[in-house]
Coordinates of C-alpha atoms in Angstrom, one line a residue:
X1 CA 31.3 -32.6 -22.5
X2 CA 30.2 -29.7 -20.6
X3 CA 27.1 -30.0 -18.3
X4 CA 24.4 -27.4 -19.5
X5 CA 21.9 -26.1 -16.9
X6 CA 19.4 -23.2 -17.1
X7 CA 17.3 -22.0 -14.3
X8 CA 14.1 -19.4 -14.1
X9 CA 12.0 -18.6 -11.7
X10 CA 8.9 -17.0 -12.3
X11 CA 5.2 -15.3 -10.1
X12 CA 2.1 -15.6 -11.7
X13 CA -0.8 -13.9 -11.2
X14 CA -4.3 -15.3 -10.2
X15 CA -7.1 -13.4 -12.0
X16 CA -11.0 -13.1 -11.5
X17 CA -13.3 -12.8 -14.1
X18 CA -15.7 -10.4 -14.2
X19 CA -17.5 -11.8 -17.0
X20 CA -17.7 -15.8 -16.4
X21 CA -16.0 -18.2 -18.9
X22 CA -18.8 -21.7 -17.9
X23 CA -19.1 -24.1 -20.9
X24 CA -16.7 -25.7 -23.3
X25 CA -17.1 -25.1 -27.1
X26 CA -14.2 -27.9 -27.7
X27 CA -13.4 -29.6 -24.5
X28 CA -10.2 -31.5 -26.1
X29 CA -8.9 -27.7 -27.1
X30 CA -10.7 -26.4 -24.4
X31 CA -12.2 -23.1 -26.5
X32 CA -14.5 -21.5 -24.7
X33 CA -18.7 -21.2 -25.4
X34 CA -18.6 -17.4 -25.2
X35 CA -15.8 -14.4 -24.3
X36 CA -14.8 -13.8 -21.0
X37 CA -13.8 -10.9 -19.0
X38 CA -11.2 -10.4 -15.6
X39 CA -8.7 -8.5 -13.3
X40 CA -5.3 -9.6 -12.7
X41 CA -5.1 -9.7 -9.2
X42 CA -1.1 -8.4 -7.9
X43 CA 1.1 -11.1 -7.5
X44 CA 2.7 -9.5 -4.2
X45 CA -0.6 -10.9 -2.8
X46 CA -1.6 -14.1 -4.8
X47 CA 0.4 -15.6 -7.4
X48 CA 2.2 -19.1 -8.1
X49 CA 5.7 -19.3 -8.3
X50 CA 7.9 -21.6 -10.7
X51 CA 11.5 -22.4 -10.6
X52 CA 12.1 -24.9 -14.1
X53 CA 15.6 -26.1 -14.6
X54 CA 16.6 -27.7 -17.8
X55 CA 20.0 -29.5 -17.8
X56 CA 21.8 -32.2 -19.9
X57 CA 22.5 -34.2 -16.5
X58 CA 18.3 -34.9 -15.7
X59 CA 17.4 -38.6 -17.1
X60 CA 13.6 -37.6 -17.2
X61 CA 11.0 -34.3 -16.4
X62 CA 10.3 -34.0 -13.0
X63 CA 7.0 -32.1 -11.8
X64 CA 6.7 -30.9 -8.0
X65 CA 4.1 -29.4 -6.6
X66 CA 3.5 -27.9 -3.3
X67 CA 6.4 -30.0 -2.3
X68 CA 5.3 -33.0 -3.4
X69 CA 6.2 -35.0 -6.8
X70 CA 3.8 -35.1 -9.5
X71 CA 3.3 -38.1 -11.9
X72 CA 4.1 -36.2 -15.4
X73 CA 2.2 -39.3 -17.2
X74 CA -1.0 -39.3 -15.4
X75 CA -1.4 -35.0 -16.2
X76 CA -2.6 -35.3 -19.7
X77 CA -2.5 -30.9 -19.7
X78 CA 0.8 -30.8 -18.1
X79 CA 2.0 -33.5 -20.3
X80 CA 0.5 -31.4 -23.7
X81 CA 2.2 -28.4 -22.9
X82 CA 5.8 -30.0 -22.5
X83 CA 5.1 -32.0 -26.2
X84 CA 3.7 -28.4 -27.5
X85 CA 7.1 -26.2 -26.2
X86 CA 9.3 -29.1 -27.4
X87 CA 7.7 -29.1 -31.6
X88 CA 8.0 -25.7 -31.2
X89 CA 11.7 -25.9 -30.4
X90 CA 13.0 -29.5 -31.4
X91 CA 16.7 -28.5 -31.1
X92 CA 16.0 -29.0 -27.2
X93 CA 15.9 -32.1 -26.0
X94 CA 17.1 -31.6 -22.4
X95 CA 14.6 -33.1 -19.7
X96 CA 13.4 -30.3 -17.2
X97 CA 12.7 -30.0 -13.6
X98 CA 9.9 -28.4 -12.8
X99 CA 8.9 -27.3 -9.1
X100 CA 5.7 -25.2 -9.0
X101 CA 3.7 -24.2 -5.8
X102 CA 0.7 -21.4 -4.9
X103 CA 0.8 -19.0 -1.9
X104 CA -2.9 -19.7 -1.4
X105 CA -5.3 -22.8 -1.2
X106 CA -5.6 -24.8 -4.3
X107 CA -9.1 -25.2 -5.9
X108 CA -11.0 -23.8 -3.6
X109 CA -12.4 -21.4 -6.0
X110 CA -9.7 -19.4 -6.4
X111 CA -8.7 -19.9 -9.8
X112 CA -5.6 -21.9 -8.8
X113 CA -5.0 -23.9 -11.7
X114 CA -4.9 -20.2 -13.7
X115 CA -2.2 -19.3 -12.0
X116 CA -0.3 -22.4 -12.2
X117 CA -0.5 -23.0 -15.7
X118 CA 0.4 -19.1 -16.5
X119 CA 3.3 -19.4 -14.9
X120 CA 4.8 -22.7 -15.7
X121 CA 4.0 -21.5 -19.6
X122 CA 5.5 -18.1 -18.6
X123 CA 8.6 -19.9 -17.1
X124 CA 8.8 -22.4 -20.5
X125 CA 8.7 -19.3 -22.9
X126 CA 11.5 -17.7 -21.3
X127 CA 13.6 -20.8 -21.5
X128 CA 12.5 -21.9 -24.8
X129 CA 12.7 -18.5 -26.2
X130 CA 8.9 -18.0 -26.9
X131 CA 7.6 -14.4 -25.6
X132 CA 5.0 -13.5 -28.0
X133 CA 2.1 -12.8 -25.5
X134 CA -0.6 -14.3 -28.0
X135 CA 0.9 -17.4 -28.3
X136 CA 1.3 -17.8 -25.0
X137 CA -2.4 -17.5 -23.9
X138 CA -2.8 -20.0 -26.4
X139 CA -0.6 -22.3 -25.2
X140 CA -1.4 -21.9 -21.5
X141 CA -5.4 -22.3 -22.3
X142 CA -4.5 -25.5 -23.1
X143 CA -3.4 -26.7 -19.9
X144 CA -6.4 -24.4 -18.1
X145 CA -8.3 -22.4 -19.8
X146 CA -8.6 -19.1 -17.6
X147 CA -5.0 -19.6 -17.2
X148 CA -4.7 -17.8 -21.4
X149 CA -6.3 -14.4 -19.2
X150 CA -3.2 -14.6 -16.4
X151 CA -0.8 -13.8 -19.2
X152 CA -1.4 -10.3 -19.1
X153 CA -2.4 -8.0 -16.3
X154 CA -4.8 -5.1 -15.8
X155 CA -8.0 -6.3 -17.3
X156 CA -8.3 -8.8 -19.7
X157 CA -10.8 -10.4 -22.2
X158 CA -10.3 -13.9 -23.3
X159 CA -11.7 -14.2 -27.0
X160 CA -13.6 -17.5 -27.4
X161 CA -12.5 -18.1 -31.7
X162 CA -13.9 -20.7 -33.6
X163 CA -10.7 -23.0 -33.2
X164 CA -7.3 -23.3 -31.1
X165 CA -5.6 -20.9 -32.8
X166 CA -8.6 -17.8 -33.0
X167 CA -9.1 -18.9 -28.9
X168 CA -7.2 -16.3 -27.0
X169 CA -6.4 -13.4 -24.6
X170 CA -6.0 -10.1 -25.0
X171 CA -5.3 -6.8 -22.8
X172 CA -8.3 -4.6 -22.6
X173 CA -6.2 -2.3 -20.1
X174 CA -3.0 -2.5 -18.0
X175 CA -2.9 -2.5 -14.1
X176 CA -2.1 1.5 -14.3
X177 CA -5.4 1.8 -16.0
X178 CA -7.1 2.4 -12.7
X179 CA -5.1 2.9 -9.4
X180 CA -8.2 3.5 -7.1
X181 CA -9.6 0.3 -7.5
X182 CA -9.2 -2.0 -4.9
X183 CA -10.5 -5.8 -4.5
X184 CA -10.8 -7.7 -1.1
X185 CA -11.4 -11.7 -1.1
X186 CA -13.6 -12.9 1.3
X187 CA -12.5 -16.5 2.3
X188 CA -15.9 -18.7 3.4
X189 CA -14.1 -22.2 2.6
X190 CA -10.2 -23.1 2.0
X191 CA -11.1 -26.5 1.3
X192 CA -11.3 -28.1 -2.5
X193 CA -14.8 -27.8 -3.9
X194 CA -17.4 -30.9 -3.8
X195 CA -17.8 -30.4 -7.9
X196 CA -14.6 -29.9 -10.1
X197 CA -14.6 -26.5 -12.6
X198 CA -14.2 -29.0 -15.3
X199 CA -16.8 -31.7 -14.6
X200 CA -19.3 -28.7 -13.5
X201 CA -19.0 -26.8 -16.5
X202 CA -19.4 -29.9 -18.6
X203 CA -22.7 -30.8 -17.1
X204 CA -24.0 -27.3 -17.1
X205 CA -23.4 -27.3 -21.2
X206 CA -25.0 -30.8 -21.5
X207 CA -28.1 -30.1 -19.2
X208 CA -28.7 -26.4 -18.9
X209 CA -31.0 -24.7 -21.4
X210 CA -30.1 -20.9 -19.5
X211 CA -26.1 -21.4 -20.6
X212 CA -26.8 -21.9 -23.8
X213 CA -29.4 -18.2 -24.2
X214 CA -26.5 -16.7 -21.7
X215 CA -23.5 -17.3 -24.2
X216 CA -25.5 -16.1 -27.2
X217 CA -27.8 -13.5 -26.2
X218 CA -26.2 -12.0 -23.2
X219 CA -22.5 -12.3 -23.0
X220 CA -21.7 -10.4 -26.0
X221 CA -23.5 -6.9 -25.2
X222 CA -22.5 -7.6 -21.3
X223 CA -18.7 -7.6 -22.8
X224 CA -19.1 -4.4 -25.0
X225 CA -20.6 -2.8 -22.0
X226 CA -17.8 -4.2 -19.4
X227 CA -15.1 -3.0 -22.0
X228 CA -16.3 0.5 -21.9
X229 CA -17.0 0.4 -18.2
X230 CA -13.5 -0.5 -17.6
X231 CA -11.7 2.0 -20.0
X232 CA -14.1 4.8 -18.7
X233 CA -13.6 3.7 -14.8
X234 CA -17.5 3.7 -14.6
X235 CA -17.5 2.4 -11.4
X236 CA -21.2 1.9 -10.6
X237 CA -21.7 0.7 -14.0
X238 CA -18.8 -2.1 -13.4
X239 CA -20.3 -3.3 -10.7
X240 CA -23.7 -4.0 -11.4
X241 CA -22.2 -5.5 -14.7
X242 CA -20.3 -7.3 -12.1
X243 CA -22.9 -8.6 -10.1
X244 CA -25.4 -9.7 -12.3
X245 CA -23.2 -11.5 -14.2
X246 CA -22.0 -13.4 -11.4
X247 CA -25.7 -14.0 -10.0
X248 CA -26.1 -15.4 -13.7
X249 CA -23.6 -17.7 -13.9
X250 CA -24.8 -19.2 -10.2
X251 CA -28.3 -19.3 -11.7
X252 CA -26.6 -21.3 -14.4
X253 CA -25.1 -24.0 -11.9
X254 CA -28.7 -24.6 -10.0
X255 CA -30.1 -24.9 -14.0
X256 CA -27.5 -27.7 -14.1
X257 CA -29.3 -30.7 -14.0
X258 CA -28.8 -32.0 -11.0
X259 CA -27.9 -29.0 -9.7
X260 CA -24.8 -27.4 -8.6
X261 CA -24.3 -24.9 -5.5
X262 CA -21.0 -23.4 -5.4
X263 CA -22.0 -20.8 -2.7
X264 CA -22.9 -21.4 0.7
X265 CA -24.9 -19.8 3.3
X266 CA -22.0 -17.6 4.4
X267 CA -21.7 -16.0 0.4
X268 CA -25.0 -15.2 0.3
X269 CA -24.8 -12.9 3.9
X270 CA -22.0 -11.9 1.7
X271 CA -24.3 -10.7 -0.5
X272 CA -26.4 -9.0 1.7
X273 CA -23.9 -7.2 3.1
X274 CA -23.0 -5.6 -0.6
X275 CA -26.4 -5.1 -1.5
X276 CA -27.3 -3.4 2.3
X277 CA -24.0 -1.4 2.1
X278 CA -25.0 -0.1 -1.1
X279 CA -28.8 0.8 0.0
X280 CA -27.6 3.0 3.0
X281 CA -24.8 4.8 1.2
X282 CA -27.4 5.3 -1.8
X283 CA -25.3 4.3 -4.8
X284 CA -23.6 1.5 -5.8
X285 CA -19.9 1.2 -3.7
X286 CA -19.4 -2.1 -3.9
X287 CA -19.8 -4.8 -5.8
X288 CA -19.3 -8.7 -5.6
X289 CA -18.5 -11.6 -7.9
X290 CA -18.2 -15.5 -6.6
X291 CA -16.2 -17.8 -8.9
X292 CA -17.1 -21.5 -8.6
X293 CA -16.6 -21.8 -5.1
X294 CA -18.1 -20.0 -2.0
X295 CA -15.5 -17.5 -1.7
X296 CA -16.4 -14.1 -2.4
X297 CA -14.5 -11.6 -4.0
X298 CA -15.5 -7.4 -3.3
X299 CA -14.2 -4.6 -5.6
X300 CA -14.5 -1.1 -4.8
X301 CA -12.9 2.3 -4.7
X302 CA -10.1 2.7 -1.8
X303 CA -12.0 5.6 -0.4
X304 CA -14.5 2.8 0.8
X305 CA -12.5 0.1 2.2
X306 CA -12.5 1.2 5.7
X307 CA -16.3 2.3 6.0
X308 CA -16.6 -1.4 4.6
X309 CA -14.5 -3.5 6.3
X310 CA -15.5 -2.1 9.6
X311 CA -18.9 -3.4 8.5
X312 CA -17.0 -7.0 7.4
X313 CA -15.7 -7.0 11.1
X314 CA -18.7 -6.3 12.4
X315 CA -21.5 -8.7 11.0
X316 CA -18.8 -11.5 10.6
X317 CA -16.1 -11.2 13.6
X318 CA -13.0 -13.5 14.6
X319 CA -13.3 -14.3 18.4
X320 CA -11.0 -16.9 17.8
X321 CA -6.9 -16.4 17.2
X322 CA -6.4 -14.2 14.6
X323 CA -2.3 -14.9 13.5
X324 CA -3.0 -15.4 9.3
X325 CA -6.6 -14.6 8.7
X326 CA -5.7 -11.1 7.1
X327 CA -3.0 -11.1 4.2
X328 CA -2.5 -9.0 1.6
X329 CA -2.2 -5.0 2.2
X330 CA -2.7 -3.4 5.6
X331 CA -6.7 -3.0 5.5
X332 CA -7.7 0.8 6.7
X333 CA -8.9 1.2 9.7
X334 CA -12.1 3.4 10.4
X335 CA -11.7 5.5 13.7
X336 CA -15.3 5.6 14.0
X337 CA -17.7 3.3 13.2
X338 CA -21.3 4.6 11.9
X339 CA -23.8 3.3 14.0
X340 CA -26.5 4.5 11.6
X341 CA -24.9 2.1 8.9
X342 CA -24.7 -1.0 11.7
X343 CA -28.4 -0.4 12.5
X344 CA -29.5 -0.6 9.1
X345 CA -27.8 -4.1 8.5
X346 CA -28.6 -5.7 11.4
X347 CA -32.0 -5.8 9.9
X348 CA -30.8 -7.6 7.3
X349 CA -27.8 -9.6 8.8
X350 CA -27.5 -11.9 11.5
X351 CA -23.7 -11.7 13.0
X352 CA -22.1 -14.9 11.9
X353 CA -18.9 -15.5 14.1
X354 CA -15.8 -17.2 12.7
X355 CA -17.6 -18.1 9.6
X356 CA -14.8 -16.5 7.5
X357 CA -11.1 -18.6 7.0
X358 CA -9.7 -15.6 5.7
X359 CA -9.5 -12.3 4.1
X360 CA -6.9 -11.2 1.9
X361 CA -6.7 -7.5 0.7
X362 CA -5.3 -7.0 -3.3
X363 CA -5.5 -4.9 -6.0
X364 CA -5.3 -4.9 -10.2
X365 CA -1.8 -6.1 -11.1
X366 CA 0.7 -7.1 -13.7
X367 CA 1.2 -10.2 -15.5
X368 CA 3.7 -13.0 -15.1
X369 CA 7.0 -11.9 -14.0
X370 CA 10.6 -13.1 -13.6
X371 CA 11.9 -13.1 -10.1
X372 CA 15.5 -15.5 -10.7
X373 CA 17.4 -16.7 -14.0
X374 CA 20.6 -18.7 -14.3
X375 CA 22.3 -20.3 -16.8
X376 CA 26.0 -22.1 -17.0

């Protein structure tokens, strides 16, 4: 008999939501409370990466990741999604080697898990000849729910339904949509998180009394608005959108009984730094959203980036080695710096040296994509 063996290899995207997804409406099917809203960030900058190989010669599924091998039996998702692929094609029965790892630190608030489960669905619907984009948000919800929204790029809403099959993502525009915009992370902490995405979100639903007015009276209107913001490019009307959704879904974790704080001291200069920048300039140029995690993450036109990060080097500076701390783009460089603009934040900033692990500059980009595929 002849040996069989295919091979794919494929990037995934990490995305930010715009609009939070917090609470559970089914945590076994994990469906969501209420919609959620986010940009695809461009895998050239953040993205996991999944070579799977199926052959007749493997006794047994492997899972590595980051290098290291992965106990299939004790991932219950991981596990899920293999049983789901293989009732959806039961004339394979070939075990598969699956080797997965992120170009960026894993869950420390940087929607790791999205990425990883996107792509290791992407990478099983090539081989198992699924490609329908709907079905695959639904199947890769089901290993981690914001992973459903890094099935597509540009930006993307992630409809809660009223079951597994009604829970799903769906492109509100494609990365073309809007060229100018540009998105710069913020790194305060690289290190895992003291309280878990999943056990956080739990509690929150079980103690908060705010999640529960947020996902019904709020969320829907903010997502009608955010749609139209994005489709229109309303930049200023994005952002505050942006913001105050974010700021919500923070107030939401110190509602949580007892409370959660996912940002740190360093996020909220962060903060201050958006909301000074945009006070001197006189309109809104900037805008800031903080996943769970301390990390923040800027959008703004690319005619800004310079004036802005010039201010980013200035009220938080490396004095240490620098070999690593930027990735991503090449960041402009202002010539001059406005000293009118410095003044002004100094009042409300105090310089915090080396408080930053890391800043990566991105942009809106595409989906899952195939980099290698093999077969013999």
């Amino acid at each position: 008999m002849v040996d069989q063996e295919r091979k794919v290899t494929v990037k995934a995207p990490v995305n930010i939501a715009v609009i939070k997804y917090w609470g559970k409406k089914d945590e076994k099917l994990i469906t969501p409370i209420n919609n959620s809203i986010s940009a695809t960030l461009s895998i050239d900058d953040l993205c996991a990466t999944t070579t799977i190989t199926i052959s007749s010669n493997y006794q047994e599924d492997e899972f590595w990741l980051n290098g290291e091998k992965q106990t299939i039996s004790d991932n219950k998702r991981l596990s899920h999604c293999l049983v789901q692929f293989r009732s959806l094609k039961s004339n394979i029965n070939n075990h598969l080697k699956i080797e997965s790892h992120n170009n960026f630190p894993t869950a420390a608030g940087l929607a790791s898990s999205a990425a990883g489960y996107a792509c290791l669905v992407s990478a099983l619907g090539h081989l198992f000849g699924i490609t329908d984009g709907k079905q695959l948000s639904i199947l890769a919800r089901q290993g981690s729910g914001s992973a459903c929204r890094s099935i597509y790029g540009g930006f993307v809403e992630w409809i809660a339904g009223d079951d597994s099959e009604t829970s799903f993502a769906e492109q509100i525009v494609d990365d073309n949509h809007w060229p100018s915009l540009r998105v710069i992370i913020l790194i305060a902490n690289d290190k895992e998180k003291d309280v878990a995405s999943t056990s956080g979100m739990k509690r929150s639903v079980e103690t908060s009394e705010l999640i529960h007015h947020r996902a019904e009276k709020v969320v829907p209107e903010r997502c009608i608005q955010m749609r139209k913001a994005i489709k229109e490019k309303n930049f200023t009307k994005f952002a505050e959108l942006t913001m105050r959704d974010s700021n919500q879904f923070h107030a939401i974790a110190q509602d949580t009984y007892p409370p959660i704080r996912y940002m740190n001291d360093v996020s909220w200069s962060i903060v201050s730094l958006v909301h000074g920048y945009n006070e001197f300039i006189g309109s809104t140029k900037v805008a800031y959203t903080f996943d769970a995690g301390p990390n923040g993450v800027l959008f703004m036109e690319q005619d800004q980036v310079g004036q802005f990060m010039t201010m980013v080097k200035q009220f938080f500076p490396f004095t240490n080695q620098t070999d690593g701390l930027f990735r991503g783009e090449p960041i402009p460089q202002e010539e001059i710096i406005n000293q009118s603009l410095v003044d002004y934040l100094s009042k409300k900033l105090i310089i915090k040296e080396n408080s930053l692990k890391g800043i990566i500059y991105t942009k809106v980009g595409c989906g899952p994509k195939i980099v290698n595929q093999q077969s013999n």
